[in-house]
Short mmCIF file of N, CA and C in Angstrom, two decimals:
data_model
loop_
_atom_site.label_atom_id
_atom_site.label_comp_id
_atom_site.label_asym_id
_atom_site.label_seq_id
_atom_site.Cartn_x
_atom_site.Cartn_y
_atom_site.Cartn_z
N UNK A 1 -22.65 115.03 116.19
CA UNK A 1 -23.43 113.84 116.42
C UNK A 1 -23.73 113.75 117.91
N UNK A 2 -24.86 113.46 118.04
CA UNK A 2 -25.56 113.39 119.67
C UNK A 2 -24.90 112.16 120.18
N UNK A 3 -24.71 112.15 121.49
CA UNK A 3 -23.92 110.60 122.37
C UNK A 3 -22.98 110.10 121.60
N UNK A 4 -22.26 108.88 122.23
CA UNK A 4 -21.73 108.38 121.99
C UNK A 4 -22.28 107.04 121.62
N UNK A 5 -21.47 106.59 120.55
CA UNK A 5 -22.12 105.18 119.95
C UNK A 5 -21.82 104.10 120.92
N UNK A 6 -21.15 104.19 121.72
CA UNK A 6 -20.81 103.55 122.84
C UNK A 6 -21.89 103.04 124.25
N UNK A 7 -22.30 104.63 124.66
CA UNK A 7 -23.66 104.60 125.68
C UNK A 7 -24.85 104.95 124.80
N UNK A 8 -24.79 104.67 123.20
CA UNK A 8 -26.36 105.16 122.83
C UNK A 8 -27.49 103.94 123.84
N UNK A 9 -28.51 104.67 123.48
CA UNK A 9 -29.85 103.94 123.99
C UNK A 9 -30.35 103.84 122.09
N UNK A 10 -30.53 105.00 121.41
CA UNK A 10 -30.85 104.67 120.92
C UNK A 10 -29.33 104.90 119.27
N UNK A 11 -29.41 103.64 118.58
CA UNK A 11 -28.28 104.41 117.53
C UNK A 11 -29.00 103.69 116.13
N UNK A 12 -28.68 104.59 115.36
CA UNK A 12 -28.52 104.34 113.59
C UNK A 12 -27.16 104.54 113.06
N UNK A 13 -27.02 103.44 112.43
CA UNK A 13 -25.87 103.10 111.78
C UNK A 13 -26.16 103.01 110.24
N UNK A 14 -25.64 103.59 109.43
CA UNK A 14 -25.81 103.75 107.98
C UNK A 14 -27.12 103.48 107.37
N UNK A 15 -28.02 103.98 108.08
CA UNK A 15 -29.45 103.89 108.07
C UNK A 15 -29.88 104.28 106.53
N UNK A 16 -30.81 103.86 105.77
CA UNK A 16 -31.33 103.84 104.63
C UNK A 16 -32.74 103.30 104.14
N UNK A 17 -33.19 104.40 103.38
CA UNK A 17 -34.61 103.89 103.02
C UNK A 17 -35.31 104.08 101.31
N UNK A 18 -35.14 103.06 100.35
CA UNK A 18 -35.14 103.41 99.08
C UNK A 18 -37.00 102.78 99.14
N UNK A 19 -37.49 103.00 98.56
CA UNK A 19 -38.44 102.28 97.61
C UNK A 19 -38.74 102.73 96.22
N UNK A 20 -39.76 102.00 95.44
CA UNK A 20 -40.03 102.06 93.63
C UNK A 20 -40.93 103.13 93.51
N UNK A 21 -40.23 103.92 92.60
CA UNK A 21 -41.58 104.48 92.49
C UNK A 21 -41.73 104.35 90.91
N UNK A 22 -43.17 104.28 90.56
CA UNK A 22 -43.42 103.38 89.25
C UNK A 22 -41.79 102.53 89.25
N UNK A 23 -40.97 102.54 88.19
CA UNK A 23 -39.88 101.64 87.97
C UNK A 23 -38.62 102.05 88.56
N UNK A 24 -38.58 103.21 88.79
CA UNK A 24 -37.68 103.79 89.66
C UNK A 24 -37.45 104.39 90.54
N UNK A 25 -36.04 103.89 91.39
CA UNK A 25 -35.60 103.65 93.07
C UNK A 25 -36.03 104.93 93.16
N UNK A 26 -36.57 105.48 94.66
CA UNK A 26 -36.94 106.61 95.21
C UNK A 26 -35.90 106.82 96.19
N UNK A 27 -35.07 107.13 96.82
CA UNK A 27 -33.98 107.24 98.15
C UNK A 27 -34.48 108.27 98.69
N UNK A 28 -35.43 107.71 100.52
CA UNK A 28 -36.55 108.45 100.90
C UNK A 28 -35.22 108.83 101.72
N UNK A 29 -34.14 107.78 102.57
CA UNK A 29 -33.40 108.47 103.72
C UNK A 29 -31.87 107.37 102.64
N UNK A 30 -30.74 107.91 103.34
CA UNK A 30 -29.35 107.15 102.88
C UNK A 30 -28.41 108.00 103.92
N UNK A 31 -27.79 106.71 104.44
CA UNK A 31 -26.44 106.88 105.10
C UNK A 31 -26.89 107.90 106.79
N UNK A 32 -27.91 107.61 106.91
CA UNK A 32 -28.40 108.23 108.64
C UNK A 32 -27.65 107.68 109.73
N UNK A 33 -26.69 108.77 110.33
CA UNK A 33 -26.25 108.17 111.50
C UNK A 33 -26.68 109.20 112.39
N UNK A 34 -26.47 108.42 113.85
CA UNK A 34 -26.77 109.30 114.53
C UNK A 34 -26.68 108.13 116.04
N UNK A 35 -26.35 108.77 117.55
CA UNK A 35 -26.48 107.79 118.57
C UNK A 35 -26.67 109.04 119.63
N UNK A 36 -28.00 108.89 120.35
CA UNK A 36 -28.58 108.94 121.35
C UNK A 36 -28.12 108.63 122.96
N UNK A 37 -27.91 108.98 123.81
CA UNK A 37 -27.21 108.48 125.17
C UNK A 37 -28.86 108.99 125.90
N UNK A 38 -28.56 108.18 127.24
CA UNK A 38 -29.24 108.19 128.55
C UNK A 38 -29.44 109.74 128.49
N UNK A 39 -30.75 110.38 128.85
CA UNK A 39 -30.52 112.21 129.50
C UNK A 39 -31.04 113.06 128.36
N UNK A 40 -30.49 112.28 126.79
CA UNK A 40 -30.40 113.40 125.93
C UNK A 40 -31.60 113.70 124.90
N UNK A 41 -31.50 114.32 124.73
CA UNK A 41 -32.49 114.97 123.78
C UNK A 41 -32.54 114.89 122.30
N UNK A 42 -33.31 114.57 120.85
CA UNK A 42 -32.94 114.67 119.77
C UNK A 42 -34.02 115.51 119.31
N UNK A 43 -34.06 116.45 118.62
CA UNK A 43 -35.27 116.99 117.43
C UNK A 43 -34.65 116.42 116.66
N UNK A 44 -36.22 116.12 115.78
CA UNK A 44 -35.92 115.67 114.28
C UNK A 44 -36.95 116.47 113.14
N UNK A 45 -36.31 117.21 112.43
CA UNK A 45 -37.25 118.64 111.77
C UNK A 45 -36.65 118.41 110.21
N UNK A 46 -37.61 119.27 109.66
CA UNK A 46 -37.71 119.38 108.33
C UNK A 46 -38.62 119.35 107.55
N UNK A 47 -38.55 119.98 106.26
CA UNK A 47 -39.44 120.23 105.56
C UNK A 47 -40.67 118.85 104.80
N UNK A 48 -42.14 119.34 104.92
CA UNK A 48 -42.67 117.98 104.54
C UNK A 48 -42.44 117.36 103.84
N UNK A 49 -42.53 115.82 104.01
CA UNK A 49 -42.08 114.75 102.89
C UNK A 49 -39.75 114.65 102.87
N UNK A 50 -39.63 115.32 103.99
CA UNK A 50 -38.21 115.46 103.62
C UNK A 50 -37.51 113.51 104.77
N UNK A 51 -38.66 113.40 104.90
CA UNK A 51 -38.38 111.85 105.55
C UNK A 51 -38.09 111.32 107.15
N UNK A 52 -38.78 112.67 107.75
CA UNK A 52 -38.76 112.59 109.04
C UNK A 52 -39.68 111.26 109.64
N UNK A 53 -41.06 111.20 108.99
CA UNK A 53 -41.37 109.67 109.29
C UNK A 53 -41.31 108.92 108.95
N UNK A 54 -40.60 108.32 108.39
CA UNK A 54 -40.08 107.62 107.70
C UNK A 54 -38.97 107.27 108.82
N UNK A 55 -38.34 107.99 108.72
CA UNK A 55 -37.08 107.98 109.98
C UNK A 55 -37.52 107.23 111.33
N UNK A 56 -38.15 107.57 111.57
CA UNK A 56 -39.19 107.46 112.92
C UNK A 56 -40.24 106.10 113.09
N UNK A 57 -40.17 105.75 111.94
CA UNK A 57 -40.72 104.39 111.80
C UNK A 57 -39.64 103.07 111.66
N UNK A 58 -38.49 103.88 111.16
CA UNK A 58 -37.59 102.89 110.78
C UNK A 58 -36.85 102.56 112.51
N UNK A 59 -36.53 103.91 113.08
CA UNK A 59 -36.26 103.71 114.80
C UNK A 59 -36.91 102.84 115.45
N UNK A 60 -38.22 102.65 115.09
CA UNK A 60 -39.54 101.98 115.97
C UNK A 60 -39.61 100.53 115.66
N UNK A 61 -38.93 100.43 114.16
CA UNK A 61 -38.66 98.98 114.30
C UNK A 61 -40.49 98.61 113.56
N UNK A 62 -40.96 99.70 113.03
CA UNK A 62 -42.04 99.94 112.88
C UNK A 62 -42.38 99.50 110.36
N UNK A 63 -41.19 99.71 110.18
CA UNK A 63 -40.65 99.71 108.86
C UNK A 63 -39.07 99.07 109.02
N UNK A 64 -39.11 98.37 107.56
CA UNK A 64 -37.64 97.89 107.41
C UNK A 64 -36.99 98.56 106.25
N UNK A 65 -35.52 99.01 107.07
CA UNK A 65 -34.17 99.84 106.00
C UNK A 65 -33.74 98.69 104.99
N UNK A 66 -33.29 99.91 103.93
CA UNK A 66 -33.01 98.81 102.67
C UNK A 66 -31.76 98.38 103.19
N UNK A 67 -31.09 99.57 103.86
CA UNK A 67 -29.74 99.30 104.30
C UNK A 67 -29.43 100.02 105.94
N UNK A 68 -28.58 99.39 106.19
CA UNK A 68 -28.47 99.78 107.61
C UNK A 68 -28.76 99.30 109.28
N UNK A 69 -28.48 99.53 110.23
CA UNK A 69 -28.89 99.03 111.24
C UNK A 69 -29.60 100.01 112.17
N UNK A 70 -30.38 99.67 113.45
CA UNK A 70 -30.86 100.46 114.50
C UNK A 70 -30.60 99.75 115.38
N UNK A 71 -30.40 100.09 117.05
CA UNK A 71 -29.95 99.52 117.59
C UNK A 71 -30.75 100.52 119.30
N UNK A 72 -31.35 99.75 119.84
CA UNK A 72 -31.97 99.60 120.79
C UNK A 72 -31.15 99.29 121.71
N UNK A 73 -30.48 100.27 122.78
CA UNK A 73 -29.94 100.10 124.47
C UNK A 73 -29.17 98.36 123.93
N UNK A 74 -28.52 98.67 122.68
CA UNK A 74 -27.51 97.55 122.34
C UNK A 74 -27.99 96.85 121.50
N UNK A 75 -29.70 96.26 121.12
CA UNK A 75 -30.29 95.67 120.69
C UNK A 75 -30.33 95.81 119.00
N UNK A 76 -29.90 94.56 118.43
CA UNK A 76 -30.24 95.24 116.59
C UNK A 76 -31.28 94.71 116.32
N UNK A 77 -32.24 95.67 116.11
CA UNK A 77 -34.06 96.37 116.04
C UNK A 77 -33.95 94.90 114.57
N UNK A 78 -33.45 94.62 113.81
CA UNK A 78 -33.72 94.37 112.43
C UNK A 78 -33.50 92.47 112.69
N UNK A 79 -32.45 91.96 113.72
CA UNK A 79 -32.73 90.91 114.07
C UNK A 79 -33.09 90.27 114.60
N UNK A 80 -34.45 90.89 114.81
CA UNK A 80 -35.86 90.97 115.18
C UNK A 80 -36.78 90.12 114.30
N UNK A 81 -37.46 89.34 114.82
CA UNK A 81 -39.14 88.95 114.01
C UNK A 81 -39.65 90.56 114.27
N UNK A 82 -40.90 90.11 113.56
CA UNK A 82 -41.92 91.35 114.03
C UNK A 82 -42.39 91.29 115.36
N UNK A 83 -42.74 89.84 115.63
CA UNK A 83 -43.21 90.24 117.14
C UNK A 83 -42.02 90.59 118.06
N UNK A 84 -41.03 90.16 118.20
CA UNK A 84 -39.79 90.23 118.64
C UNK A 84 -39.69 92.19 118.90
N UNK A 85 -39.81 93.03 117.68
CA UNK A 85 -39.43 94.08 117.59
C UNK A 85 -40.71 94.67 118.00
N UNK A 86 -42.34 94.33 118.44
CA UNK A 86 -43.45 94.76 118.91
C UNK A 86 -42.74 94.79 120.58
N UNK A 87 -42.40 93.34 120.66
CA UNK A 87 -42.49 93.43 122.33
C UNK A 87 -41.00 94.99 122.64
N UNK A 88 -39.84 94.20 122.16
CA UNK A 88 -39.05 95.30 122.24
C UNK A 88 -39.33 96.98 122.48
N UNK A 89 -39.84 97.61 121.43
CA UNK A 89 -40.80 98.63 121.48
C UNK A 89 -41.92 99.10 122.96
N UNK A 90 -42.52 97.76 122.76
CA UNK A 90 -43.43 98.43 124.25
C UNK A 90 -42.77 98.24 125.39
N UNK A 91 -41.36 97.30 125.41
CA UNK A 91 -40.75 97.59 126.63
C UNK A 91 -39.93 98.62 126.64
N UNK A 92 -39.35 99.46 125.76
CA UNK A 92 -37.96 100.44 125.17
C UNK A 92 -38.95 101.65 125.48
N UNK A 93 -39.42 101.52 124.20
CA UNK A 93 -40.10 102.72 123.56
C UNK A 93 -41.53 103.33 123.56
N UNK A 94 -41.29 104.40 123.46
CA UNK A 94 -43.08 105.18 123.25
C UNK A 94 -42.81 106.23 122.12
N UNK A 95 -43.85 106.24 121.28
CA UNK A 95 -43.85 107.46 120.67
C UNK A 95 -45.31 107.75 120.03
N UNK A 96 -45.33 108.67 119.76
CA UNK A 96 -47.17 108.82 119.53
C UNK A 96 -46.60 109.49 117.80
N UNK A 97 -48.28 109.13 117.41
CA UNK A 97 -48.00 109.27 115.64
C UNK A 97 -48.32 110.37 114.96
N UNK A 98 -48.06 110.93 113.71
CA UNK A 98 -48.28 112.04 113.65
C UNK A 98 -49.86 112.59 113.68
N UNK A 99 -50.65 111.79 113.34
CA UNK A 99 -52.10 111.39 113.56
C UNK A 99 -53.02 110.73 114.21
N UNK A 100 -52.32 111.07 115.97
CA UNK A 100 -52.55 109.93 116.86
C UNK A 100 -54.05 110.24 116.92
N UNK A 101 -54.47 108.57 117.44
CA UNK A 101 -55.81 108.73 118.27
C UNK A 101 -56.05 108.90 119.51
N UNK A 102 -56.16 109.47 120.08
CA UNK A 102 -56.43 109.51 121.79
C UNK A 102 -57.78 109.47 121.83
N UNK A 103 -57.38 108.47 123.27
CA UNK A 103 -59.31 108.11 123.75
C UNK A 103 -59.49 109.65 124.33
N UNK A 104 -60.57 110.20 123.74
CA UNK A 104 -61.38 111.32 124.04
C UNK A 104 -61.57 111.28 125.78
N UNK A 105 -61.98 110.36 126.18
CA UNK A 105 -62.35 110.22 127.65
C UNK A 105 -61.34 110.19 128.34
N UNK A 106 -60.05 110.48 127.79
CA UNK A 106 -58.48 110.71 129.17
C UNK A 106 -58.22 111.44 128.82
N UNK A 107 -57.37 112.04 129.32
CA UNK A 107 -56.79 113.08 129.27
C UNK A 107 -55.58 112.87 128.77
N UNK A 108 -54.61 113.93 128.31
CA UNK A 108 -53.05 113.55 127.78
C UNK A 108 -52.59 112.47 128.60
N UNK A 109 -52.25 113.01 129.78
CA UNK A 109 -51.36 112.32 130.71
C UNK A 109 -51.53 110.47 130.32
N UNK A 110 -53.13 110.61 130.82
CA UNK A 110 -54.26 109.02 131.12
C UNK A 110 -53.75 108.44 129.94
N UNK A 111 -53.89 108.71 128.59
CA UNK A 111 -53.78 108.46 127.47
C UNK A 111 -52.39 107.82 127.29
N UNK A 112 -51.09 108.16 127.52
CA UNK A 112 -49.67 107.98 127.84
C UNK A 112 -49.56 107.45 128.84
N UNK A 113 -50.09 107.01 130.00
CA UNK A 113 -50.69 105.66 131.03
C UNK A 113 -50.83 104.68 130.41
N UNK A 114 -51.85 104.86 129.81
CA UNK A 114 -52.74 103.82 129.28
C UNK A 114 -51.86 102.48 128.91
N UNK A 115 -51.01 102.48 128.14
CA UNK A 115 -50.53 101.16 127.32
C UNK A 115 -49.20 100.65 128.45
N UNK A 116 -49.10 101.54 129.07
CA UNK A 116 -48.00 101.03 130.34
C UNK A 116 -48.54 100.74 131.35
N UNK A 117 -49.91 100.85 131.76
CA UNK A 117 -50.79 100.19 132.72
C UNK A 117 -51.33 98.67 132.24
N UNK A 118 -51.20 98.60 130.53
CA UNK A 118 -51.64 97.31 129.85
C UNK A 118 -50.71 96.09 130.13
N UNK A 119 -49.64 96.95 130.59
CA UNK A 119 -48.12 96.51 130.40
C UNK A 119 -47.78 96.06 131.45
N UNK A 120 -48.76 96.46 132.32
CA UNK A 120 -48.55 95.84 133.62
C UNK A 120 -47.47 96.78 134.41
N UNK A 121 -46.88 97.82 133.78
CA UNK A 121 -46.12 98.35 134.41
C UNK A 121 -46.80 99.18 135.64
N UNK A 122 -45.68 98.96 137.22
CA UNK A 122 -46.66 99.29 138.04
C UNK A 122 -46.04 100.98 138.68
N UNK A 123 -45.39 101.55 138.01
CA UNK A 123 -44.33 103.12 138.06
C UNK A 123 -45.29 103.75 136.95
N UNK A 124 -46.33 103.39 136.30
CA UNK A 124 -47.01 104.07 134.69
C UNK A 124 -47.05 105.31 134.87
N UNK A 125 -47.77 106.14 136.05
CA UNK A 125 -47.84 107.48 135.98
C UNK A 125 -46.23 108.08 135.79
N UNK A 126 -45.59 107.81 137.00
CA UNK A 126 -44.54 108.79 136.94
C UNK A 126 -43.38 108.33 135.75
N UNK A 127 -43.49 107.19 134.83
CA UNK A 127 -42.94 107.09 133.83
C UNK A 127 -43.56 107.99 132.64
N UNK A 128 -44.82 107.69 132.80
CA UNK A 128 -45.44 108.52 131.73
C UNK A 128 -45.39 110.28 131.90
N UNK A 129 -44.94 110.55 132.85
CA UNK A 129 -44.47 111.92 133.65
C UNK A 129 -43.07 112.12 132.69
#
């Protein structure tokens, strides 16, 4: 397991994701742990449909677990409103989608600027670096 649950930035705690399909439960993710520290690095791989976004939405605070918690630099992502877990996110987090749009007229970098310049953040380049 990556970091310690102690210094995660980012952690899942018995993370879970069922939904219906026609009448019966689908179990897309169950029992995901995992904690992140300052520095470190995670891949998250696997075969399609094996629930990597799914995963990745549920981190983002982006989708809600049937079961489980996420937890943001201490923060629990889930006792959150939605806007609560929007602002959270654009102050925490970035992540681009598997089907992102980028404005044609920037470039990578500009593009990964962009919403931290919205943000008023005034470090955007070399964060987005």
């Amino acid at each position: 397991m990556a970091g310690s649950f102690m210094s995660a930035i980012v952690q899942a705690a018995g993370l879970g994701k069922q939904v219906l399909s026609g009448d019966q439960p689908l179990v897309i993710l169950r029992d995901v742990n995992f904690a992140v520290a300052a520095g470190e690095s995670l891949a998250i791989v696997g075969a399609s449909g094996s629930g990597k976004s799914t995963l990745l939405g549920l981190l983002a605070g982006l989708d809600l677990p049937s079961s489980g918690s996420v937890r943001l630099t201490g923060i629990d992502l889930f006792a959150l409103d939605e806007d609560g877990r929007a602002r959270l996110r654009g102050k925490l987090a970035g992540f681009m989608f598997q089907s992102f749009q980028l404005l044609p007229a920037l470039n990578a970098l500009e593009n990964v600027m962009l919403p931290l310049e919205l943000a008023g953040v005034k470090e955007a380049r070399e964060r987005a670096l």
